């Protein structure tokens, strides 16, 4: 399956381990990426709130690149996905599209409104199929308790996300089970990580981050796994501060979704870049994987 | 059909902490969760406390959490609430979140209404009122009407992720109402309102979680109103806050290079050295872990992207900015 791959700014910036792990898993999954090197930032909702026309135009430019190649856009970030979906919904209106196409004309791009946007998680469940994913699992993550953390944009608003696929807010649990791990049930799974207010009200943002991690931990999580690198920036990068804000130790490794998949496909903790993590992940994961292997034999 | 309910009970003056109680009631197929609760109260346990009046999602009295999600009990069918439950699993009913419990499902709304009152929810026209009614064009009221549909039920507030950690936040219902007055052609207090909501506890404390949009039974879309208030507040010049600085820095780095330069957005969003220092450990750790790119290369299409910026800004009447070409 050929896709127009849109990794997003964080995978190319603050989360190199994410970019690297995606590379490891696409080929075995039968996904052939053409990376859109020249596509602009989606604006992450911030541009939409400043100037919707501008956000729609920048994203329509990306959609046009994919449309020209007759490929869906593959994303690996909840926030990119949600922002694109909202723009794409507005671009279904002919008037809006005409206004935006005028702005794209100097570059000779035209968007006709046909591009489909899919987060990797959705593509795995809806296109690749979890049966196929299961066949690729060389190291079932048995005994591992993984807490799913979706990222708001991947599940809300359901009118936009779940219109044709009402179960998208359950995919992460299904995928975790497919990889052999046990999905942890806890309330924080579908809450906000606190990232959007982190520069405006840091104390509140950190409390959000901390409460979600604490919630996962209290429900027995060995690790948390997220399809959103912005959530990761907070849950991993600021876990120390979040722990201080709550006055309680946390110490929960946070994995990007593609990392968990790559580990189950047999790659080592070092290969998936766990050494880049701020909360130590390489050692704990190594031990957990060993325990899983011992339990299996 | 028989409905199995698991209801959170709590009487703060008597109980040390909340506990769950189960009821099994017989109700018709089309019954709502409220119907089932009323049957439990009327037939089995008159100590079960809950609030309701219209039973047709008009009065806004019956906010509660059903299976963990805020809703109006009278708008939520039992058949719907059961959809994702395993066989034999009861429907869980708990009081609204972010509001103190008076008893069982009844919550204290004083703080909620206090915040609504704080935004001055009445028209403040310029000059004396007209002798007869105000005349406004129909179109001017079309969008206002969407927010006027609010029944002050508190579902949004109950579900708000920011309110869970920031009690001073005005919250979705009050801010949607503030928006409604800034949009109303009869109101002339825009600047005053925008200044008020730009302060701490206002529009910039919303964490963009969409929860309010998701649960509002009247489709008010509070978050979208909040984002519009942000735009209008920035346009009106209320930009001396981290929210507006972040928004500007975000737009600037994309205009300059085509994509986001996280480090620069952060450093330009903060207020002065003390805040920067607060962030220093985060930056240091990122640097040590190879998570902070030392160089932000611009995209090859950066120039074209900048041209789209300029054109879109012209068209929307946003004042253009001089953007330094990216590195
Ligand atoms: S989007 Fe904002 S106002 Fe709405 S529930 Fe989330 S934090 Fe609260
Ligand atoms: S905005 Fe919607 S959810 Fe919030 S109080 Fe009004 S009607 Fe209820
Ligand atoms: S009883 Fe009036 S809204 Fe539910």
Coordinates of C-alpha atoms and ligand atoms in Angstrom, one line a residue:
Chain A
X1 CA 0.0 0.0 0.0
X2 CA 1.5 3.3 -1.1
X3 CA 1.1 6.3 1.2
X4 CA 2.2 9.9 1.3
X5 CA 4.1 10.0 4.5
X6 CA 3.8 13.1 6.7
X7 CA 5.9 12.6 9.8
X8 CA 5.2 16.0 11.3
X9 CA 7.6 18.5 13.0
X10 CA 8.2 16.6 16.3
X11 CA 9.3 13.4 14.6
X12 CA 11.8 15.5 12.6
X13 CA 12.8 17.6 15.6
X14 CA 12.4 16.7 19.3
X15 CA 11.6 13.0 18.9
X16 CA 14.1 11.4 16.5
X17 CA 13.4 8.0 18.1
X18 CA 9.9 8.2 16.7
X19 CA 11.0 8.8 13.1
X20 CA 13.5 6.0 13.4
X21 CA 11.1 3.4 14.8
X22 CA 8.5 4.1 12.1
X23 CA 11.2 3.3 9.5
X24 CA 11.6 -0.1 11.1
X25 CA 8.0 -1.2 10.8
X26 CA 6.5 0.2 7.6
X27 CA 8.1 -2.2 5.2
X28 CA 7.1 -5.4 7.0
X29 CA 3.6 -4.0 7.3
X30 CA 3.5 -3.6 3.5
X31 CA 3.3 0.2 3.7
X32 CA 5.3 2.0 1.0
X33 CA 6.0 5.5 2.1
X34 CA 6.8 8.5 -0.1
X35 CA 7.8 11.2 2.4
X36 CA 6.4 14.6 1.8
X37 CA 9.6 16.4 2.6
X38 CA 8.3 19.8 1.5
X39 CA 5.0 19.8 3.3
X40 CA 4.4 22.6 5.8
X41 CA 3.5 22.2 9.5
X42 CA -0.2 21.6 10.0
X43 CA -0.3 24.5 12.4
X44 CA -1.4 22.1 15.2
X45 CA -4.6 24.0 15.7
X46 CA -2.7 27.1 16.7
X47 CA -2.8 28.5 13.2
X48 CA -6.4 27.5 12.7
X49 CA -7.3 29.6 15.8
X50 CA -5.4 32.6 14.4
X51 CA -6.4 32.4 10.8
X52 CA -8.4 29.4 9.5
X53 CA -7.9 30.4 5.9
X54 CA -4.1 30.2 6.4
X55 CA -4.3 26.8 8.1
X56 CA -6.6 25.4 5.5
X57 CA -4.3 26.6 2.7
X58 CA -1.1 25.1 4.2
X59 CA -2.9 21.8 4.7
X60 CA -4.6 21.8 1.4
X61 CA -1.1 22.2 -0.1
X62 CA -0.1 19.0 1.6
X63 CA -3.4 17.2 0.6
X64 CA -2.8 18.3 -3.0
X65 CA 0.7 16.7 -2.9
X66 CA -0.9 13.4 -1.9
X67 CA -3.9 13.7 -4.2
X68 CA -1.5 14.2 -7.2
X69 CA 0.1 10.9 -6.3
X70 CA -3.3 9.3 -5.6
X71 CA -2.2 8.2 -2.1
X72 CA -3.7 8.7 1.4
X73 CA -1.7 10.8 3.9
X74 CA -0.1 8.7 6.6
X75 CA 0.4 10.6 9.9
X76 CA 2.1 9.5 13.1
X77 CA 0.8 12.3 15.4
X78 CA -2.6 12.7 17.0
X79 CA -2.4 16.5 16.7
X80 CA -1.4 16.5 13.0
X81 CA -4.2 14.1 12.3
X82 CA -6.9 16.1 14.1
X83 CA -5.8 19.4 12.6
X84 CA -5.7 17.9 9.1
X85 CA -9.1 16.3 9.5
X86 CA -10.7 19.6 10.6
X87 CA -9.1 21.4 7.6
X88 CA -10.1 18.7 5.2
X89 CA -13.7 18.8 6.5
X90 CA -13.9 22.5 5.8
X91 CA -12.3 21.9 2.4
X92 CA -15.1 19.6 1.4
X93 CA -17.0 22.9 0.8
X94 CA -16.5 24.1 -2.7
X95 CA -16.4 27.7 -1.8
X96 CA -13.7 27.2 0.8
X97 CA -11.8 25.1 -1.6
X98 CA -11.9 27.7 -4.3
X99 CA -10.6 30.4 -1.9
X100 CA -7.7 28.1 -0.8
X101 CA -6.9 27.0 -4.3
X102 CA -6.4 30.6 -5.3
X103 CA -3.6 30.8 -2.7
X104 CA -2.0 27.6 -4.0
X105 CA -2.2 28.7 -7.6
X106 CA 1.3 30.3 -7.8
X107 CA 2.8 26.9 -7.0
X108 CA 0.4 25.2 -9.4
X109 CA -1.2 23.1 -6.7
X110 CA -5.0 22.5 -6.8
X111 CA -6.8 20.5 -4.2
X112 CA -10.0 18.7 -5.3
X113 CA -11.0 17.5 -1.8
X114 CA -10.4 13.7 -2.3
X115 CA -7.4 13.0 0.0
X116 CA -7.9 10.6 2.9
X117 CA -5.9 11.2 6.1
X118 CA -5.0 8.3 8.3
X119 CA -3.0 8.0 11.4
X120 CA -0.8 4.9 11.5
X121 CA -3.0 3.4 14.2
X122 CA -6.0 3.7 12.0
X123 CA -4.2 2.3 9.0
X124 CA -3.1 -0.7 11.0
X125 CA -6.6 -1.5 12.1
X126 CA -8.5 -0.5 9.0
X127 CA -6.2 -1.2 6.1
X128 CA -3.4 -3.5 7.1
X129 CA -5.5 -5.5 9.5
X130 CA -4.6 -6.7 13.0
X131 CA -4.4 -10.3 11.8
X132 CA -1.5 -9.3 9.6
X133 CA 0.1 -7.3 12.4
X134 CA -0.2 -10.4 14.7
X135 CA 1.6 -12.5 12.1
X136 CA 4.6 -10.1 12.2
X137 CA 4.9 -10.3 16.0
X138 CA 8.1 -12.2 16.7
X139 CA 8.4 -11.3 20.3
X140 CA 4.9 -11.3 22.0
X141 CA 5.0 -8.7 24.8
X142 CA 3.5 -11.2 27.2
X143 CA 3.1 -10.0 30.8
X144 CA 3.7 -6.4 29.8
X145 CA 1.1 -4.0 31.1
X146 CA 0.8 -1.1 28.7
X147 CA -1.4 1.9 29.4
X148 CA -2.8 3.4 26.2
X149 CA -2.7 7.2 26.0
X150 CA -4.6 8.5 22.8
X151 CA -4.1 12.2 22.7
X152 CA -7.3 14.3 22.4
X153 CA -7.1 14.9 18.6
X154 CA -7.2 11.3 17.7
X155 CA -10.6 10.6 19.4
X156 CA -12.4 14.0 19.6
X157 CA -14.5 15.4 18.3
X158 CA -16.1 12.1 17.5
X159 CA -18.3 13.8 14.8
X160 CA -15.1 14.3 12.8
X161 CA -13.0 11.3 13.8
X162 CA -15.5 8.5 14.3
X163 CA -18.2 9.3 11.8
X164 CA -17.5 6.3 9.7
X165 CA -15.4 4.4 12.3
X166 CA -17.1 4.7 15.6
X167 CA -14.6 2.4 17.4
X168 CA -11.5 4.4 16.8
X169 CA -11.3 5.3 20.5
X170 CA -10.8 1.6 21.2
X171 CA -8.0 0.8 18.6
X172 CA -5.1 1.4 20.9
X173 CA -6.3 -1.3 23.4
X174 CA -6.9 -3.7 20.5
X175 CA -3.4 -3.1 19.1
X176 CA -1.7 -3.5 22.5
X177 CA -3.5 -6.9 22.8
X178 CA -2.5 -7.9 19.3
X179 CA 1.2 -7.3 20.3
X180 CA 0.7 -9.7 23.2
X181 CA 0.7 -7.1 25.9
X182 CA -2.1 -6.3 28.3
X183 CA -3.9 -3.0 27.9
X184 CA -4.3 -1.2 31.2
X185 CA -7.8 0.2 31.9
X186 CA -7.7 3.6 33.5
X187 CA -9.6 6.9 33.2
X188 CA -6.6 9.0 32.0
X189 CA -6.3 7.1 28.7
X190 CA -8.5 9.6 26.8
X191 CA -7.6 12.8 28.7
X192 CA -5.4 15.7 27.8
X193 CA -1.7 15.4 28.5
X194 CA -1.5 19.1 29.4
X195 CA 0.8 20.1 26.6
X196 CA -1.4 22.8 25.0
X197 CA -1.3 25.0 28.2
X198 CA 2.2 24.2 29.1
X199 CA 3.5 27.7 28.2
X200 CA 0.4 29.5 29.4
X201 CA -0.2 27.8 32.7
X202 CA 2.7 25.5 33.4
X203 CA 1.5 24.4 36.9
X204 CA -1.8 23.3 35.5
X205 CA -0.3 21.5 32.5
X206 CA 2.1 19.6 34.8
X207 CA -0.7 18.6 37.1
X208 CA -2.6 17.2 34.1
X209 CA 0.5 15.3 33.0
X210 CA 1.2 14.0 36.4
X211 CA -2.3 12.9 37.2
X212 CA -2.5 10.8 34.0
X213 CA 0.8 9.1 34.7
X214 CA -0.1 8.5 38.3
X215 CA -3.5 7.1 37.3
X216 CA -1.8 4.7 34.8
X217 CA 0.7 3.7 37.5
X218 CA -1.9 3.0 40.1
X219 CA -3.6 0.7 37.7
X220 CA -0.5 -1.3 37.3
X221 CA 1.1 0.1 34.2
X222 CA 4.7 -1.0 33.4
X223 CA 4.7 1.7 30.7
X224 CA 2.5 4.1 28.8
X225 CA 2.2 4.1 25.0
X226 CA 1.0 7.0 22.9
X227 CA 0.4 7.7 19.2
X228 CA 1.0 11.4 19.8
X229 CA 4.6 12.8 20.0
X230 CA 3.3 16.0 21.6
X231 CA 1.9 14.0 24.5
X232 CA 5.2 12.2 24.6
X233 CA 7.1 15.5 25.0
X234 CA 5.1 16.2 28.1
X235 CA 4.7 12.7 29.6
X236 CA 8.3 11.8 29.1
X237 CA 10.2 15.2 28.8
X238 CA 8.5 16.8 31.8
X239 CA 7.7 13.8 34.0
X240 CA 10.2 14.9 36.6
X241 CA 8.5 18.3 37.0
X242 CA 5.1 16.6 36.9
X243 CA 6.2 14.3 39.7
X244 CA 7.3 17.3 41.7
X245 CA 4.0 19.1 41.1
X246 CA 2.1 16.2 42.5
X247 CA 4.7 15.5 45.2
X248 CA 4.8 11.8 44.3
X249 CA 7.4 9.7 42.5
X250 CA 6.3 8.5 39.0
X251 CA 9.0 6.9 36.9
X252 CA 6.9 5.4 34.1
X253 CA 8.6 4.8 30.7
X254 CA 6.6 6.4 27.9
X255 CA 6.7 4.7 24.5
X256 CA 5.7 6.0 21.1
X257 CA 3.3 3.6 19.5
X258 CA 5.7 2.6 16.7
X259 CA 8.4 1.8 19.3
X260 CA 6.1 -0.7 21.0
X261 CA 5.2 -2.3 17.6
X262 CA 8.9 -2.5 16.6
X263 CA 9.8 -4.2 19.9
X264 CA 7.1 -6.8 19.3
X265 CA 8.4 -7.2 15.8
X266 CA 11.7 -8.3 17.4
X267 CA 13.8 -5.1 17.4
X268 CA 16.0 -4.3 20.4
X269 CA 15.4 -1.4 22.8
X270 CA 18.5 0.3 21.4
X271 CA 17.2 0.0 17.8
X272 CA 14.0 1.8 18.6
X273 CA 15.9 4.6 20.2
X274 CA 14.9 4.2 23.9
X275 CA 18.2 5.7 24.8
X276 CA 16.7 9.1 23.7
X277 CA 14.1 9.0 26.4
X278 CA 14.2 11.3 29.4
X279 CA 12.5 8.8 31.7
X280 CA 14.9 5.8 31.6
X281 CA 13.3 3.3 29.3
X282 CA 16.0 1.2 27.8
X283 CA 16.9 -0.6 31.0
X284 CA 13.4 -1.2 32.3
X285 CA 12.2 -2.3 28.8
X286 CA 15.1 -4.7 28.5
X287 CA 14.3 -6.3 31.8
X288 CA 10.6 -6.5 31.0
X289 CA 11.3 -8.1 27.6
X290 CA 13.6 -10.6 29.2
X291 CA 10.9 -11.4 31.8
X292 CA 8.4 -11.8 29.0
X293 CA 10.7 -14.1 27.1
X294 CA 11.3 -16.2 30.2
X295 CA 7.6 -16.4 30.9
X296 CA 7.0 -17.6 27.4
X297 CA 9.5 -20.4 27.3
Chain B
X1 CA -36.5 -4.8 30.1
X2 CA -34.4 -5.1 33.2
X3 CA -31.7 -2.5 33.8
X4 CA -28.8 -3.1 36.1
X5 CA -27.5 0.2 37.6
X6 CA -24.4 0.9 39.7
X7 CA -24.9 4.3 41.3
X8 CA -22.3 6.3 43.2
X9 CA -23.8 7.3 46.6
X10 CA -22.3 10.0 48.9
X11 CA -23.7 12.0 51.7
X12 CA -20.8 14.2 52.8
X13 CA -22.3 14.9 56.2
X14 CA -22.6 11.2 57.0
X15 CA -20.3 9.1 54.8
X16 CA -16.6 9.0 55.1
X17 CA -16.3 8.4 51.3
X18 CA -18.4 7.6 48.3
X19 CA -19.6 4.1 47.7
X20 CA -21.4 2.2 45.0
X21 CA -24.9 0.8 45.2
X22 CA -26.6 -1.5 42.7
X23 CA -30.2 -1.4 41.6
X24 CA -32.2 -3.6 39.2
X25 CA -35.2 -2.0 37.7
X26 CA -37.8 -2.9 35.1
X27 CA -38.2 -0.1 32.4
X28 CA -39.6 0.1 28.9
X29 CA -37.1 -0.4 25.9
X30 CA -37.0 3.3 25.1
X31 CA -36.3 4.4 28.7
X32 CA -33.6 6.9 29.5
X33 CA -31.0 6.5 32.3
X34 CA -33.0 9.2 34.2
X35 CA -36.1 7.0 33.8
X36 CA -34.3 4.1 35.3
X37 CA -32.9 6.1 38.2
X38 CA -36.4 7.5 38.9
X39 CA -37.8 4.0 38.9
X40 CA -35.1 2.9 41.4
X41 CA -35.9 5.9 43.6
X42 CA -39.7 5.5 43.4
X43 CA -39.9 1.8 43.7
X44 CA -36.9 0.8 45.8
X45 CA -35.0 3.5 47.6
X46 CA -36.4 6.9 48.3
X47 CA -33.0 8.1 49.8
X48 CA -31.5 8.2 46.3
X49 CA -31.0 11.9 45.6
X50 CA -30.9 13.3 42.1
X51 CA -32.0 16.5 40.3
X52 CA -34.4 16.7 37.3
X53 CA -37.4 18.6 36.1
X54 CA -38.3 18.7 32.4
X55 CA -37.1 15.2 31.5
X56 CA -36.8 16.4 27.9
X57 CA -33.4 18.0 27.9
X58 CA -34.6 21.6 28.3
X59 CA -34.1 22.5 31.9
X60 CA -30.5 21.5 32.2
X61 CA -31.0 19.9 35.7
X62 CA -29.9 16.3 35.3
X63 CA -26.2 16.4 34.5
X64 CA -24.4 13.2 35.6
X65 CA -21.7 10.8 34.5
X66 CA -22.9 7.7 32.8
X67 CA -20.1 5.1 32.3
X68 CA -17.6 7.9 33.0
X69 CA -18.9 10.4 30.5
X70 CA -20.9 13.5 31.3
X71 CA -24.4 13.8 29.9
X72 CA -28.0 14.6 30.6
X73 CA -29.6 11.6 32.2
X74 CA -32.8 12.4 30.4
X75 CA -31.1 12.5 27.0
X76 CA -29.2 9.3 27.3
X77 CA -31.1 6.1 26.4
X78 CA -30.4 3.0 28.5
X79 CA -30.0 1.1 25.2
X80 CA -27.2 3.5 24.2
X81 CA -25.5 3.4 27.6
X82 CA -25.4 -0.4 27.4
X83 CA -23.8 -0.5 23.9
X84 CA -20.2 -0.9 25.0
X85 CA -20.7 -2.9 28.2
X86 CA -19.9 -6.5 28.5
X87 CA -22.8 -8.9 29.2
X88 CA -23.9 -8.5 32.8
X89 CA -21.9 -5.3 33.3
X90 CA -24.0 -2.6 35.1
X91 CA -24.4 0.9 33.8
X92 CA -22.3 3.1 36.0
X93 CA -23.9 6.4 37.2
X94 CA -21.8 9.0 39.1
X95 CA -22.3 12.7 39.9
X96 CA -20.9 15.4 37.6
X97 CA -17.2 16.1 37.8
X98 CA -15.5 19.3 38.8
X99 CA -18.4 20.3 41.1
X100 CA -18.8 19.5 44.8
X101 CA -21.4 16.8 45.6
X102 CA -24.3 17.9 47.8
X103 CA -25.7 14.3 47.9
X104 CA -25.5 11.4 45.6
X105 CA -26.1 12.8 42.1
X106 CA -26.9 16.3 43.1
X107 CA -24.0 18.7 42.8
X108 CA -23.5 22.2 44.1
X109 CA -23.8 24.7 41.3
X110 CA -22.8 27.9 43.1
X111 CA -19.3 28.1 41.7
X112 CA -20.6 27.2 38.2
X113 CA -23.2 30.0 38.2
X114 CA -20.7 32.4 39.9
X115 CA -18.4 32.0 36.9
X116 CA -21.3 32.6 34.5
X117 CA -22.2 35.8 36.4
X118 CA -18.6 36.9 36.3
X119 CA -18.7 37.3 32.6
X120 CA -21.5 39.8 33.0
X121 CA -24.1 37.9 31.0
X122 CA -26.3 40.8 30.0
X123 CA -26.4 43.3 27.2
X124 CA -24.3 46.4 27.7
X125 CA -25.4 48.6 24.8
X126 CA -23.8 51.9 23.9
X127 CA -26.0 54.8 24.9
X128 CA -29.6 54.6 26.0
X129 CA -31.8 51.7 24.8
X130 CA -34.1 52.4 21.8
X131 CA -37.6 53.3 22.5
X132 CA -39.0 50.1 21.0
X133 CA -37.2 46.9 20.3
X134 CA -33.6 46.6 19.0
X135 CA -33.5 46.0 15.3
X136 CA -30.8 43.7 14.1
X137 CA -30.3 41.9 10.8
X138 CA -31.3 38.3 10.9
X139 CA -27.8 37.1 9.7
X140 CA -26.1 38.8 12.6
X141 CA -28.0 36.6 15.1
X142 CA -27.5 33.2 13.3
X143 CA -24.2 32.3 14.9
X144 CA -25.1 34.0 18.2
X145 CA -28.1 31.7 18.3
X146 CA -25.9 28.6 18.4
X147 CA -24.4 29.7 21.7
X148 CA -27.7 31.0 23.0
X149 CA -28.9 27.4 22.9
X150 CA -26.9 26.8 26.1
X151 CA -29.2 25.5 28.9
X152 CA -26.5 25.9 31.6
X153 CA -26.6 22.2 32.4
X154 CA -22.9 22.0 33.2
X155 CA -22.1 18.9 31.2
X156 CA -19.1 20.7 29.6
X157 CA -17.9 21.9 33.0
X158 CA -18.2 18.4 34.4
X159 CA -16.0 17.0 31.6
X160 CA -13.5 19.9 31.3
X161 CA -9.9 18.7 31.5
X162 CA -8.5 22.1 32.5
X163 CA -11.0 22.5 35.4
X164 CA -9.7 19.3 36.9
X165 CA -6.4 21.0 37.6
X166 CA -7.2 24.7 37.5
X167 CA -10.2 25.6 39.6
X168 CA -10.0 29.3 38.8
X169 CA -10.6 28.6 35.1
X170 CA -13.8 30.3 34.0
X171 CA -14.6 27.1 32.1
X172 CA -16.4 26.3 28.8
X173 CA -20.0 27.4 29.7
X174 CA -19.1 30.8 31.0
X175 CA -16.6 31.5 28.2
X176 CA -19.1 30.4 25.5
X177 CA -21.5 32.9 27.0
X178 CA -18.9 35.6 27.0
X179 CA -18.4 34.9 23.3
X180 CA -22.2 35.1 22.7
X181 CA -22.2 38.7 24.0
X182 CA -19.1 39.8 22.0
X183 CA -20.9 38.5 18.9
X184 CA -24.2 40.2 19.7
X185 CA -24.7 43.3 17.6
X186 CA -26.6 45.0 20.4
X187 CA -23.7 44.7 22.9
X188 CA -21.0 47.3 22.9
X189 CA -18.7 46.0 25.7
X190 CA -16.4 44.0 23.5
X191 CA -13.1 45.4 24.6
X192 CA -14.0 45.2 28.3
X193 CA -15.1 41.6 27.8
X194 CA -12.0 40.6 25.7
X195 CA -9.7 42.1 28.3
X196 CA -11.5 40.2 31.1
X197 CA -11.3 36.8 29.4
X198 CA -7.6 37.4 28.5
X199 CA -6.6 37.4 32.1
X200 CA -5.4 34.3 34.0
X201 CA -8.2 31.9 34.4
X202 CA -9.7 32.9 31.1
X203 CA -9.4 31.8 27.4
X204 CA -5.7 30.9 27.6
X205 CA -6.3 28.3 30.3
X206 CA -8.3 26.1 28.0
X207 CA -6.3 23.0 27.1
X208 CA -8.0 22.3 23.8
X209 CA -9.2 18.8 24.8
X210 CA -12.5 19.0 22.9
X211 CA -14.3 17.4 25.8
X212 CA -16.8 20.2 26.1
X213 CA -17.6 20.0 22.3
X214 CA -18.0 16.3 22.7
X215 CA -20.5 16.3 25.5
X216 CA -22.6 19.4 25.1
X217 CA -26.2 18.3 24.5
X218 CA -27.0 21.5 22.7
X219 CA -24.1 21.6 20.3
X220 CA -22.8 24.9 21.6
X221 CA -19.2 23.9 20.8
X222 CA -17.7 25.9 23.7
X223 CA -14.1 25.2 22.7
X224 CA -14.6 26.7 19.3
X225 CA -16.0 29.8 20.9
X226 CA -13.0 30.0 23.1
X227 CA -10.6 29.8 20.2
X228 CA -12.6 32.6 18.5
X229 CA -12.3 34.7 21.6
X230 CA -8.6 34.2 21.5
X231 CA -8.4 35.4 17.9
X232 CA -10.5 38.4 18.7
X233 CA -8.6 39.2 21.9
X234 CA -5.3 39.2 20.0
X235 CA -6.8 41.3 17.2
X236 CA -8.0 43.8 19.9
X237 CA -4.4 44.0 21.1
X238 CA -4.6 41.9 24.3
X239 CA -1.3 40.3 23.5
X240 CA 0.8 40.7 26.7
X241 CA 0.4 37.1 27.8
X242 CA 2.1 33.8 27.1
X243 CA -0.9 32.5 25.1
X244 CA -0.7 35.3 22.6
X245 CA 3.1 35.3 22.5
X246 CA 3.0 31.5 21.9
X247 CA 0.5 31.9 19.1
X248 CA 2.6 34.6 17.4
X249 CA 5.9 32.7 17.8
X250 CA 4.3 29.6 16.4
X251 CA 3.1 31.4 13.3
X252 CA 6.4 33.2 12.9
X253 CA 8.6 30.1 12.9
X254 CA 6.4 28.4 10.3
X255 CA 6.4 31.6 8.2
X256 CA 10.1 31.7 8.4
X257 CA 11.0 28.1 7.8
X258 CA 7.9 26.2 6.8
X259 CA 7.8 24.1 9.9
X260 CA 7.8 24.3 13.6
X261 CA 11.0 25.2 15.6
X262 CA 10.0 24.0 19.0
X263 CA 12.9 25.6 20.8
X264 CA 12.3 29.0 19.4
X265 CA 8.6 28.9 20.0
X266 CA 9.2 28.0 23.6
X267 CA 11.8 30.7 24.3
X268 CA 9.7 33.4 22.6
X269 CA 6.5 32.4 24.4
X270 CA 7.8 32.8 27.9
X271 CA 7.9 35.9 30.0
X272 CA 11.5 36.9 30.7
X273 CA 14.4 35.2 32.4
X274 CA 12.7 33.7 35.5
X275 CA 10.4 31.6 33.3
X276 CA 13.2 30.7 31.0
X277 CA 15.2 29.5 33.9
X278 CA 12.3 27.4 35.1
X279 CA 12.5 25.6 31.8
X280 CA 16.2 25.2 31.7
X281 CA 16.3 21.7 33.2
X282 CA 13.8 20.4 30.5
X283 CA 16.0 21.9 27.8
X284 CA 19.2 20.5 29.3
X285 CA 17.8 17.0 29.5
X286 CA 16.5 17.2 25.9
X287 CA 19.9 18.3 24.8
X288 CA 21.7 15.5 26.6
X289 CA 19.4 12.9 25.1
X290 CA 19.9 14.2 21.6
X291 CA 16.3 15.5 21.5
X292 CA 17.1 19.1 20.7
X293 CA 18.1 19.7 17.1
X294 CA 21.0 22.1 17.0
X295 CA 20.0 23.4 13.7
X296 CA 16.5 24.1 12.3
X297 CA 16.7 23.8 8.5
X298 CA 14.1 25.5 6.5
X299 CA 12.0 23.4 4.1
X300 CA 12.9 23.8 0.4
X301 CA 9.4 25.2 -0.1
X302 CA 9.8 27.8 2.7
X303 CA 9.6 30.7 0.3
X304 CA 6.3 29.4 -1.2
X305 CA 4.9 28.8 2.2
X306 CA 5.8 32.3 3.2
X307 CA 4.0 33.6 0.2
X308 CA 0.8 31.7 1.2
X309 CA 1.2 33.2 4.7
X310 CA 1.3 36.7 3.3
X311 CA -1.6 36.1 0.9
X312 CA -3.8 34.5 3.6
X313 CA -3.1 37.3 6.0
X314 CA -3.9 39.9 3.4
X315 CA -7.2 38.2 2.7
X316 CA -8.2 37.9 6.3
X317 CA -7.2 41.4 7.2
X318 CA -4.5 40.2 9.6
X319 CA -1.7 42.8 9.8
X320 CA 1.3 41.4 7.8
X321 CA 4.6 40.9 9.6
X322 CA 8.1 41.1 8.2
X323 CA 9.5 37.6 8.4
X324 CA 13.2 37.1 8.5
X325 CA 14.0 34.3 6.0
X326 CA 14.8 31.2 7.9
X327 CA 18.3 29.9 8.6
Ligands
LIG1 S1 -11.7 22.3 25.3 FE1 -11.1 23.8 26.9 S2 -13.0 24.5 27.8 FE2 -13.4 22.6 26.6 S3 -13.4 21.0 28.1 FE3 -11.3 21.1 27.2 S4 -10.1 22.5 28.5 FE4 -12.3 22.7 29.0
LIG2 S1 -22.4 24.8 26.8 FE1 -23.5 22.9 26.4 S2 -22.8 21.6 28.0 FE2 -22.1 23.6 28.6 S3 -23.7 24.3 30.0 FE3 -24.3 25.0 27.9 S4 -25.6 23.4 27.1 FE4 -24.6 22.5 28.9
LIG3 S1 -34.4 16.8 33.4 FE1 -34.4 18.7 32.3 S2 -32.6 18.5 31.2 FE2 -32.8 16.5 32.0

